[in-house]
Each structure stands twice: as C-alpha cells, then as structure tokens.
Amino acid sequence: MKILILEDEELMADLLETLVRGLYPDSDIVQASSITEALQLCNETHHDLVLSDLSLPDGNGLDFLRRAAIDGRVTPIVIITANADRNSVQRAARYGVRGFISKPFEAELVHDRLQQILAGGTTTEPLSEQSGDGAAVPALEEALHLAESGTLRLPTPVDLDALRELRARADTLSLSELEKAWQDIPSLVTRLIDASNGSALRRTDTPNTSLRDALQVLGIPTALNLAMAMALDLTTTLQDPTLQTRARHYQEQSERMAHQAAALGRSLRADASLCFTAGLMHRLGELAVIATAQRCVLKGGTLDPAALDTALAGAWPARMAVALKSHLRLSLPLKQMIGAAHGFGLGSGHIHLPIMRTAFLLTNGAADSAECQKLLRRLGLSDYDTTGETPGQQVSPQGNAN
C-alpha cells in the first residue's frame, strides 16, 4: 500500500506516519511538506491513501486535491487540520474526502478515528500465511535484508494503561516525572531524541543527546503522543514469549550498561548524561532484529528460536545498528559512543570512547580481562571498584544466569 502524508510540520508528519504504519505495517509511506512536492510525488505514482493538512506553505490542501485530480479516483482522503470550518467541509465533500481529524489531537483518538474512517478497507496486515499482496511470508533472514534497506523499527515495551494514566495527569505532569518513567526504555528514548532533533524543532545547531533535552524541546503533550503512537503499533509491541524474553534481556543489559557508563563518566568528570544515553542505545541492533522477527510473526510466519538466536549472535545486530544510526538524527559523538561500546581504535583521544568500552566490559563480566584492565589504567581508574552492584550479573537471552 502506498500512502502520502502532506504536512509541513515535520514532527506532526512523523507522528502521523507512526500512527498510519501501526495500521498498515508494511506500507510504503512518503511525506511531502508542500503542494509542489506532493504534486510531483502524485505524478510519479498513485497513492492508496492520502492524509493532507489544509494549511500549507504554498496553498490550501483542498487546492492540492483539485490539482492532483484525486477526486476522480477511489483514493481515501483524510484531512488533518486545525481549522475545519464549514466552507472547507463543503468543499472537501466535492473531492471525496473520507473524513476530518482536528488538531491538536491525541494519538489514541486519531488511531481509532483512522480505523473508523478507513473501515471500508484493510486496517491491519492479515495474520495468515501470506502477506496482504499474496506474497509468501519471508523467512527471518530475508526479512532482515528487507528491513535493513527499508524501514527499521524497535520494540516498544510501553504499557498502554500506564501511558493513559500519564496522559490523564498531563496538566500537572512534570518533565522530571516523565523522564523517570521512560529513562530506561531504549526504543522510546531513541525515538524521542530523534524527534526532538528534527530540523523544525532545533533551537540550536547542537543536537539533543539526552531524554531530558528531548522532553524539553518536545513538551509533555507531544512526547505523550509519540509514546502512544509507538505503543499502538502492533509491530513494535512484542507478543511472542520468546521475543519478549530476548528483548527483556537486551533492555535490562542496556539499562545496566547505561548506569555503569554514567558512573564512569561521573568519576572522570565527563558528560555522564551523554554516557547514559549511549549506554542505553548500545543494543539497538539486537532490538531491531527482534522487532523484525515480530513482523514476521504478525504476518503469519512461525518463529524459529534457533534462527533468531543465530541472527542475534551473528553480524545482523551490527548491520542493523549501522542502518539505524544512518537514519536517526543523533549527534556524531553519540553515534561514535554507541559504536565504541563494541570496540574502537585505541589511538582515539576522545575520553568518552574508552568509557563506553570499559562500561561494556564491566557490564558483561569481563572486569578481569586484559582489555578492561588496560582501559582502566588508561582512564586513571586502576583502583576503580569493579565488584559493586552496578555491573550486575549477566543474564543470557534465554533468561538463565551464566
């Protein structure tokens, strides 16, 4: 399915894409920020669904529909607007507009509204042995190749009830409370930082590198909407027990790594917040592999735990991490620090890189290794306590301590 989102506010367009992708997991979604750009896209291909804002930099969304001659097709059209006046509604009826969604909105309500508006068509991928276009469900290896070159996503273990409770307190909720609730969820922290670094939101030329910075830029209502959109996307909500166990392992490992990296950073008067964020993100590749396996399951495939573990133990996590970092709007130092956890050139003079590698070794039970001891000496931490609770006991992906 090909979907066009015409919206000039980058964050709003990203939010709509997340919501729509939750309904159509394998859709081909393109964004346009102006009528001119949208018309060019329409000339290149026919779209099965169009979501359009009314107020655009170079005209009215209804003028775009008229010029694109979409009214003569069967394309479902949904208008997203802050000003759905009577005249606009009447004009929209002539172009076959299926419905209006008013701004500002709550993600959960838009999700339900889109399902109602598009009730005449498929709203989720069929859970059968074939995908919606009749093609066979790809095996995990093939699905990973497709994901690497397409849209990569991460599992989002955000409880909907907890999100609804937070949203009910939005008027009195503080940024500190939200940060505390979400700070140990790698996929959500990554998404919020990425969203806050969109060009339309940047206050300076320096990208945000922490959850607190991201929340300050986005604001509580927008952050809650983004979290809700992710939680409503079935392809990022793990349901298979095997996938849940594997994801829990990497999420817990990421949390331990984040706290260990931050502790090292504080000891060396480095940027502890940046170290924490990089530690939290150092297993994004593994989480992307798990999310890809989840998509296979949702499309009717059968999960092979052995194949999953082979993929997780092989080159796929690193490949997925590289692809993710190329798509995410993260700062260069943050990207380098995420990679340094898994290894880096010892000639580098950037103190944050050996911090990340040392934290990784400490977290994974390699405190006595020659590499870890060499890094501790290099950092001037030969007497650093490596026996405390911060590193923790490593747990295998299958859930057994080793």
Coordinates of C-alpha atoms in Angstrom, one line a residue:
M1 CA 0.0 0.0 0.0
K2 CA 1.3 3.5 -1.0
I3 CA 0.4 6.3 1.4
L4 CA 1.1 10.1 1.0
I5 CA 1.2 12.4 4.0
L6 CA 1.1 16.1 3.1
E7 CA 2.1 18.0 6.2
D8 CA 4.6 20.9 6.6
E9 CA 5.2 20.4 10.3
E10 CA 7.9 17.7 10.4
L11 CA 7.1 16.4 13.8
M12 CA 3.4 16.2 13.0
A13 CA 4.2 14.3 9.8
D14 CA 6.4 11.8 11.7
L15 CA 3.7 11.3 14.3
L16 CA 1.0 10.6 11.6
E17 CA 3.4 8.2 9.8
T18 CA 3.9 6.3 13.1
L19 CA 0.1 6.0 13.6
V20 CA -0.6 5.0 10.0
R21 CA 2.2 2.5 10.0
G22 CA 0.7 0.9 13.0
L23 CA -2.4 0.2 10.9
Y24 CA -0.6 -0.7 7.7
P25 CA 2.7 -2.2 8.9
D26 CA 4.3 -2.8 5.5
S27 CA 3.0 0.2 3.7
D28 CA 5.2 2.5 1.6
I29 CA 4.8 5.9 3.2
V30 CA 6.1 9.1 1.7
Q31 CA 6.0 12.6 3.1
A32 CA 5.6 16.0 1.4
S33 CA 5.8 19.4 3.0
S34 CA 4.4 21.4 0.2
I35 CA 1.8 21.2 -2.6
T36 CA 4.5 21.4 -5.2
E37 CA 6.3 18.4 -3.7
A38 CA 3.1 16.4 -3.3
L39 CA 2.1 17.0 -6.9
Q40 CA 5.4 15.7 -8.1
L41 CA 5.0 12.6 -6.0
C42 CA 1.5 12.1 -7.4
N43 CA 2.8 12.4 -10.9
E44 CA 5.2 9.6 -10.2
T45 CA 2.9 7.1 -8.6
H46 CA -0.7 6.5 -7.5
H47 CA -1.3 6.5 -3.7
D48 CA -3.9 4.3 -2.0
L49 CA -4.3 6.8 0.9
V50 CA -3.7 10.5 1.3
L51 CA -3.6 12.4 4.6
S52 CA -3.3 16.1 4.0
D53 CA -3.1 19.2 6.1
L54 CA -5.2 22.2 4.9
S55 CA -2.8 25.0 5.7
L56 CA 0.4 24.6 3.7
P57 CA 3.2 26.9 2.7
D58 CA 2.2 27.2 -0.9
G59 CA -1.6 26.9 -0.8
N60 CA -4.6 25.1 0.6
G61 CA -4.8 21.3 0.9
L62 CA -8.1 21.2 -1.0
D63 CA -6.4 23.0 -3.9
F64 CA -3.8 20.2 -3.9
L65 CA -6.6 17.6 -4.2
R66 CA -8.2 19.5 -7.1
R67 CA -4.9 20.0 -9.0
A68 CA -3.9 16.3 -8.4
A69 CA -7.3 15.2 -9.8
I70 CA -7.6 12.8 -6.9
D71 CA -11.3 13.4 -6.8
G72 CA -11.7 11.2 -9.8
R73 CA -10.1 8.3 -8.2
V74 CA -11.0 5.9 -5.4
T75 CA -8.2 7.1 -3.1
P76 CA -9.4 7.5 0.5
I77 CA -8.5 11.1 1.6
V78 CA -8.3 12.3 5.2
I79 CA -7.9 15.9 6.1
I80 CA -5.8 16.8 9.1
T81 CA -6.5 20.4 10.2
A82 CA -6.8 22.9 13.0
N83 CA -9.5 24.8 11.1
A84 CA -12.2 22.6 9.8
D85 CA -14.6 25.4 9.0
R86 CA -18.0 24.8 7.3
N87 CA -16.8 26.1 3.9
S88 CA -13.8 23.8 4.0
V89 CA -16.0 20.8 4.9
Q90 CA -18.4 21.6 2.0
R91 CA -15.5 22.0 -0.5
A92 CA -14.0 18.8 0.8
A93 CA -17.1 16.8 0.0
R94 CA -16.6 17.5 -3.7
Y95 CA -13.3 15.8 -3.6
G96 CA -14.4 12.6 -1.9
V97 CA -12.7 13.4 1.4
R98 CA -13.4 10.5 3.7
G99 CA -13.1 12.5 7.0
F100 CA -11.5 15.2 9.0
I101 CA -9.2 14.9 12.0
S102 CA -8.8 18.1 14.1
K103 CA -5.6 19.4 15.6
P104 CA -4.4 19.3 18.3
F105 CA -5.2 15.6 18.8
E106 CA -4.4 12.7 21.0
A107 CA -2.6 9.8 19.3
E108 CA -5.0 7.1 20.6
L109 CA -8.1 9.0 19.3
V110 CA -6.5 9.5 15.9
H111 CA -5.7 5.8 15.7
D112 CA -9.3 4.9 16.4
R113 CA -10.6 7.6 14.1
L114 CA -8.5 6.4 11.2
Q115 CA -9.8 2.9 11.7
Q116 CA -13.4 4.2 11.5
I117 CA -12.7 6.4 8.5
L118 CA -11.0 3.6 6.6
A119 CA -13.3 0.9 7.7
G120 CA -14.1 0.1 4.1
G121 CA -10.5 -1.2 3.6
T122 CA -8.0 -3.3 5.4
T123 CA -6.7 -1.7 8.6
T124 CA -4.1 -4.2 9.6
E125 CA -1.9 -6.8 7.9
P126 CA -3.8 -10.1 7.7
L127 CA -2.5 -12.7 10.1
S128 CA -2.2 -15.5 7.6
E129 CA 0.5 -17.5 5.8
Q130 CA 0.6 -14.8 3.1
S131 CA 1.0 -11.1 3.2
G132 CA -1.6 -8.6 2.0
D133 CA -0.4 -8.7 -1.6
G134 CA -0.4 -12.5 -1.8
A135 CA 3.3 -13.0 -1.4
A136 CA 4.7 -15.7 0.8
V137 CA 5.8 -14.7 4.3
P138 CA 9.6 -14.2 4.2
A139 CA 11.9 -16.2 6.4
L140 CA 13.8 -14.2 9.1
E141 CA 17.0 -13.9 7.0
E142 CA 15.1 -12.5 4.1
A143 CA 13.0 -10.2 6.4
L144 CA 16.2 -8.8 7.9
H145 CA 17.6 -8.0 4.4
L146 CA 14.4 -6.2 3.6
A147 CA 14.4 -4.3 6.9
E148 CA 18.0 -3.3 6.6
S149 CA 17.2 -1.4 3.3
G150 CA 13.8 -0.3 4.3
T151 CA 12.1 1.0 7.5
L152 CA 13.8 -0.2 10.7
R153 CA 11.8 -0.2 13.9
L154 CA 12.3 -1.1 17.5
P155 CA 10.2 -3.0 20.0
T156 CA 8.4 -0.6 22.4
P157 CA 7.5 -2.1 25.8
V158 CA 5.3 0.8 26.9
D159 CA 2.3 -0.2 28.9
L160 CA -0.9 1.4 27.4
D161 CA -2.5 1.7 30.8
A162 CA 0.5 3.4 32.3
L163 CA 0.5 5.8 29.3
R164 CA -3.2 6.6 29.7
E165 CA -2.5 7.3 33.4
L166 CA 0.3 9.7 32.5
R167 CA -1.9 11.4 29.9
A168 CA -4.7 11.8 32.4
R169 CA -2.2 13.8 34.5
A170 CA -0.7 15.8 31.6
D171 CA -1.8 19.1 33.0
T172 CA 0.2 18.6 36.3
L173 CA 2.8 16.1 35.0
S174 CA 6.4 17.4 35.2
L175 CA 9.3 16.7 32.8
S176 CA 11.2 15.0 35.7
E177 CA 8.3 12.6 36.3
L178 CA 8.2 11.7 32.6
E179 CA 11.9 11.3 32.4
K180 CA 11.9 8.9 35.4
A181 CA 9.1 6.9 33.9
W182 CA 10.8 6.5 30.5
Q183 CA 14.6 6.8 31.1
D184 CA 15.2 3.0 30.9
I185 CA 13.3 2.2 27.7
P186 CA 15.9 2.3 24.9
S187 CA 13.5 2.4 22.0
L188 CA 11.4 5.2 23.4
V189 CA 14.3 7.3 24.4
T190 CA 15.8 6.9 21.0
R191 CA 12.6 7.9 19.3
L192 CA 12.1 11.0 21.4
I193 CA 15.7 12.2 20.9
D194 CA 15.4 11.6 17.2
A195 CA 12.1 13.5 17.0
S196 CA 13.5 16.4 19.0
N197 CA 16.4 16.7 16.6
G198 CA 14.1 17.3 13.6
S199 CA 15.1 20.5 11.8
A200 CA 11.8 22.2 12.6
L201 CA 12.4 21.8 16.3
R202 CA 16.1 22.5 16.6
R203 CA 16.7 25.6 18.8
T204 CA 20.5 25.5 18.2
D205 CA 22.8 23.7 15.8
T206 CA 23.7 21.2 18.6
P207 CA 21.6 18.0 18.5
N208 CA 19.9 16.8 21.7
T209 CA 21.7 13.9 23.3
S210 CA 19.5 13.1 26.4
L211 CA 15.9 12.3 27.2
R212 CA 15.6 15.4 29.4
D213 CA 16.8 17.6 26.5
A214 CA 14.3 15.9 24.1
L215 CA 11.4 16.3 26.5
Q216 CA 12.2 20.0 27.0
V217 CA 12.1 20.6 23.2
L218 CA 9.0 18.4 22.5
G219 CA 6.9 19.3 25.5
I220 CA 4.8 16.9 27.5
P221 CA 1.7 16.6 25.2
T222 CA 3.8 15.9 22.1
A223 CA 6.0 13.4 23.9
L224 CA 2.9 11.5 25.2
N225 CA 1.5 11.4 21.7
L226 CA 4.7 10.0 20.3
A227 CA 4.9 7.3 23.0
M228 CA 1.2 6.4 22.5
A229 CA 1.7 6.2 18.7
M230 CA 4.6 3.7 19.3
A231 CA 2.6 1.7 21.8
L232 CA -0.4 1.4 19.4
D233 CA 1.8 0.0 16.7
L234 CA 1.4 -3.8 17.0
T235 CA 4.7 -4.4 15.1
T236 CA 6.6 -2.8 18.0
T237 CA 4.6 -4.4 20.8
L238 CA 6.1 -7.9 21.4
Q239 CA 3.5 -10.6 22.0
D240 CA 5.5 -13.8 21.4
P241 CA 7.0 -15.1 24.8
T242 CA 10.3 -15.9 23.1
L243 CA 10.7 -12.4 21.7
Q244 CA 9.7 -10.9 25.0
T245 CA 12.4 -12.9 26.8
R246 CA 15.1 -11.9 24.3
A247 CA 14.0 -8.2 24.3
R248 CA 13.9 -8.1 28.1
H249 CA 17.5 -9.4 28.2
Y250 CA 18.8 -6.7 25.9
Q251 CA 16.7 -4.0 27.5
E252 CA 18.0 -4.9 31.0
Q253 CA 21.5 -5.2 29.7
S254 CA 21.1 -1.7 28.2
E255 CA 19.9 -0.3 31.5
R256 CA 22.8 -1.8 33.4
M257 CA 25.2 -0.5 30.8
A258 CA 23.7 3.0 30.9
H259 CA 24.1 3.2 34.7
Q260 CA 27.7 1.8 34.5
A261 CA 28.7 4.3 31.8
A262 CA 27.2 7.2 33.7
A263 CA 29.1 6.1 36.9
L264 CA 32.4 6.0 35.0
G265 CA 31.6 9.4 33.4
R266 CA 30.9 11.0 36.8
S267 CA 34.2 9.5 38.1
L268 CA 36.1 11.2 35.3
R269 CA 34.0 14.4 35.2
A270 CA 32.9 13.6 31.7
D271 CA 29.4 14.0 30.4
A272 CA 27.5 11.4 32.4
S273 CA 24.2 12.1 30.7
L274 CA 25.7 11.5 27.3
C275 CA 27.3 8.3 28.6
F276 CA 24.0 7.2 30.0
T277 CA 22.2 7.7 26.7
A278 CA 24.9 6.0 24.6
G279 CA 24.8 3.0 27.1
L280 CA 21.0 2.8 26.8
M281 CA 21.3 2.7 23.0
H282 CA 24.1 0.2 22.6
R283 CA 21.8 -2.7 21.9
L284 CA 19.6 -1.1 19.3
G285 CA 20.9 -3.5 16.6
E286 CA 19.7 -6.6 18.6
L287 CA 16.3 -4.9 19.3
A288 CA 15.9 -4.2 15.6
V289 CA 16.5 -7.9 14.8
I290 CA 13.8 -8.8 17.4
A291 CA 11.4 -6.3 16.0
T292 CA 11.9 -7.7 12.5
A293 CA 11.1 -11.2 13.8
Q294 CA 8.0 -9.8 15.4
R295 CA 6.8 -8.5 12.0
C296 CA 7.3 -12.0 10.5
V297 CA 5.1 -13.4 13.3
L298 CA 2.4 -10.9 12.8
K299 CA 2.3 -11.7 9.1
G300 CA 1.6 -15.3 9.9
G301 CA 5.1 -16.7 10.0
T302 CA 6.4 -19.2 12.6
L303 CA 9.1 -18.1 14.9
D304 CA 12.2 -20.4 14.9
P305 CA 14.1 -19.6 18.2
A306 CA 17.2 -21.2 16.8
A307 CA 17.2 -19.0 13.7
L308 CA 16.5 -15.9 15.9
D309 CA 19.5 -16.7 18.2
T310 CA 21.7 -17.3 15.2
A311 CA 20.8 -13.9 13.8
L312 CA 21.3 -12.3 17.2
A313 CA 24.7 -13.9 17.6
G314 CA 25.9 -13.1 14.1
A315 CA 26.5 -10.0 12.1
W316 CA 22.9 -8.8 11.9
P317 CA 22.9 -6.7 15.1
A318 CA 25.9 -4.7 13.9
R319 CA 24.4 -4.3 10.4
M320 CA 21.1 -3.1 11.9
A321 CA 22.9 -0.7 14.2
V322 CA 24.7 0.9 11.3
A323 CA 21.5 1.2 9.3
L324 CA 19.7 2.7 12.3
K325 CA 22.4 5.2 13.1
S326 CA 22.3 6.4 9.5
H327 CA 18.6 7.1 9.7
L328 CA 18.4 8.5 13.2
R329 CA 19.1 12.2 13.8
L330 CA 21.6 11.6 16.5
S331 CA 24.7 13.6 17.2
L332 CA 28.0 12.3 15.8
P333 CA 29.6 11.9 19.3
L334 CA 26.6 9.9 20.4
K335 CA 26.8 7.6 17.3
Q336 CA 30.5 7.1 17.9
M337 CA 30.0 6.3 21.6
I338 CA 27.3 3.7 20.8
G339 CA 29.7 2.0 18.4
A340 CA 32.6 2.3 20.9
A341 CA 30.8 0.0 23.3
H342 CA 31.6 -2.8 20.9
G343 CA 35.1 -1.8 20.1
F344 CA 37.1 1.3 19.0
G345 CA 40.6 2.3 17.9
L346 CA 42.8 2.7 20.9
G347 CA 44.5 5.6 19.3
S348 CA 41.4 7.8 19.8
G349 CA 41.9 10.6 22.3
H350 CA 38.1 11.1 22.9
I351 CA 37.7 10.1 26.6
H352 CA 34.0 9.1 26.1
L353 CA 35.0 6.2 23.8
P354 CA 37.2 4.3 26.3
I355 CA 34.5 5.0 28.9
M356 CA 31.9 3.2 26.8
R357 CA 34.1 0.2 26.0
T358 CA 35.1 -0.1 29.7
A359 CA 31.4 0.1 30.8
F360 CA 30.6 -2.6 28.3
L361 CA 33.3 -4.9 29.6
L362 CA 32.3 -4.3 33.2
T363 CA 28.7 -4.9 32.5
N364 CA 29.4 -8.2 30.7
G365 CA 31.5 -9.8 33.3
A366 CA 34.9 -9.0 31.8
A367 CA 36.3 -6.8 34.5
D368 CA 39.4 -9.0 34.9
S369 CA 40.1 -9.2 31.2
A370 CA 43.4 -7.8 29.9
E371 CA 41.5 -5.3 27.7
C372 CA 39.4 -4.0 30.6
Q373 CA 42.4 -3.6 33.0
K374 CA 44.3 -1.8 30.2
L375 CA 41.4 0.6 29.7
L376 CA 41.0 1.3 33.4
R377 CA 44.7 2.2 33.6
R378 CA 44.4 4.4 30.6
L379 CA 41.5 6.2 32.3
G380 CA 43.4 6.5 35.5
L381 CA 41.0 4.2 37.3
S382 CA 43.2 1.3 38.3
D383 CA 41.6 1.2 41.7
Y384 CA 38.0 1.5 40.3
D385 CA 35.6 -0.8 42.2
T386 CA 34.6 -3.4 39.7
T387 CA 32.8 -5.6 42.2
G388 CA 29.8 -3.4 43.0
E389 CA 26.2 -3.9 42.0
T390 CA 26.2 -1.6 39.0
P391 CA 27.6 -4.1 36.5
G392 CA 25.2 -6.7 37.8
Q393 CA 25.0 -10.4 37.0
Q394 CA 24.7 -11.1 33.2
V395 CA 21.6 -12.8 32.1
S396 CA 21.5 -14.8 28.9
P397 CA 19.0 -14.0 26.2
Q398 CA 17.1 -17.2 27.2
G399 CA 16.7 -15.8 30.7
N400 CA 19.3 -18.0 32.6
A401 CA 22.1 -16.5 34.5
N402 CA 25.6 -17.5 33.4

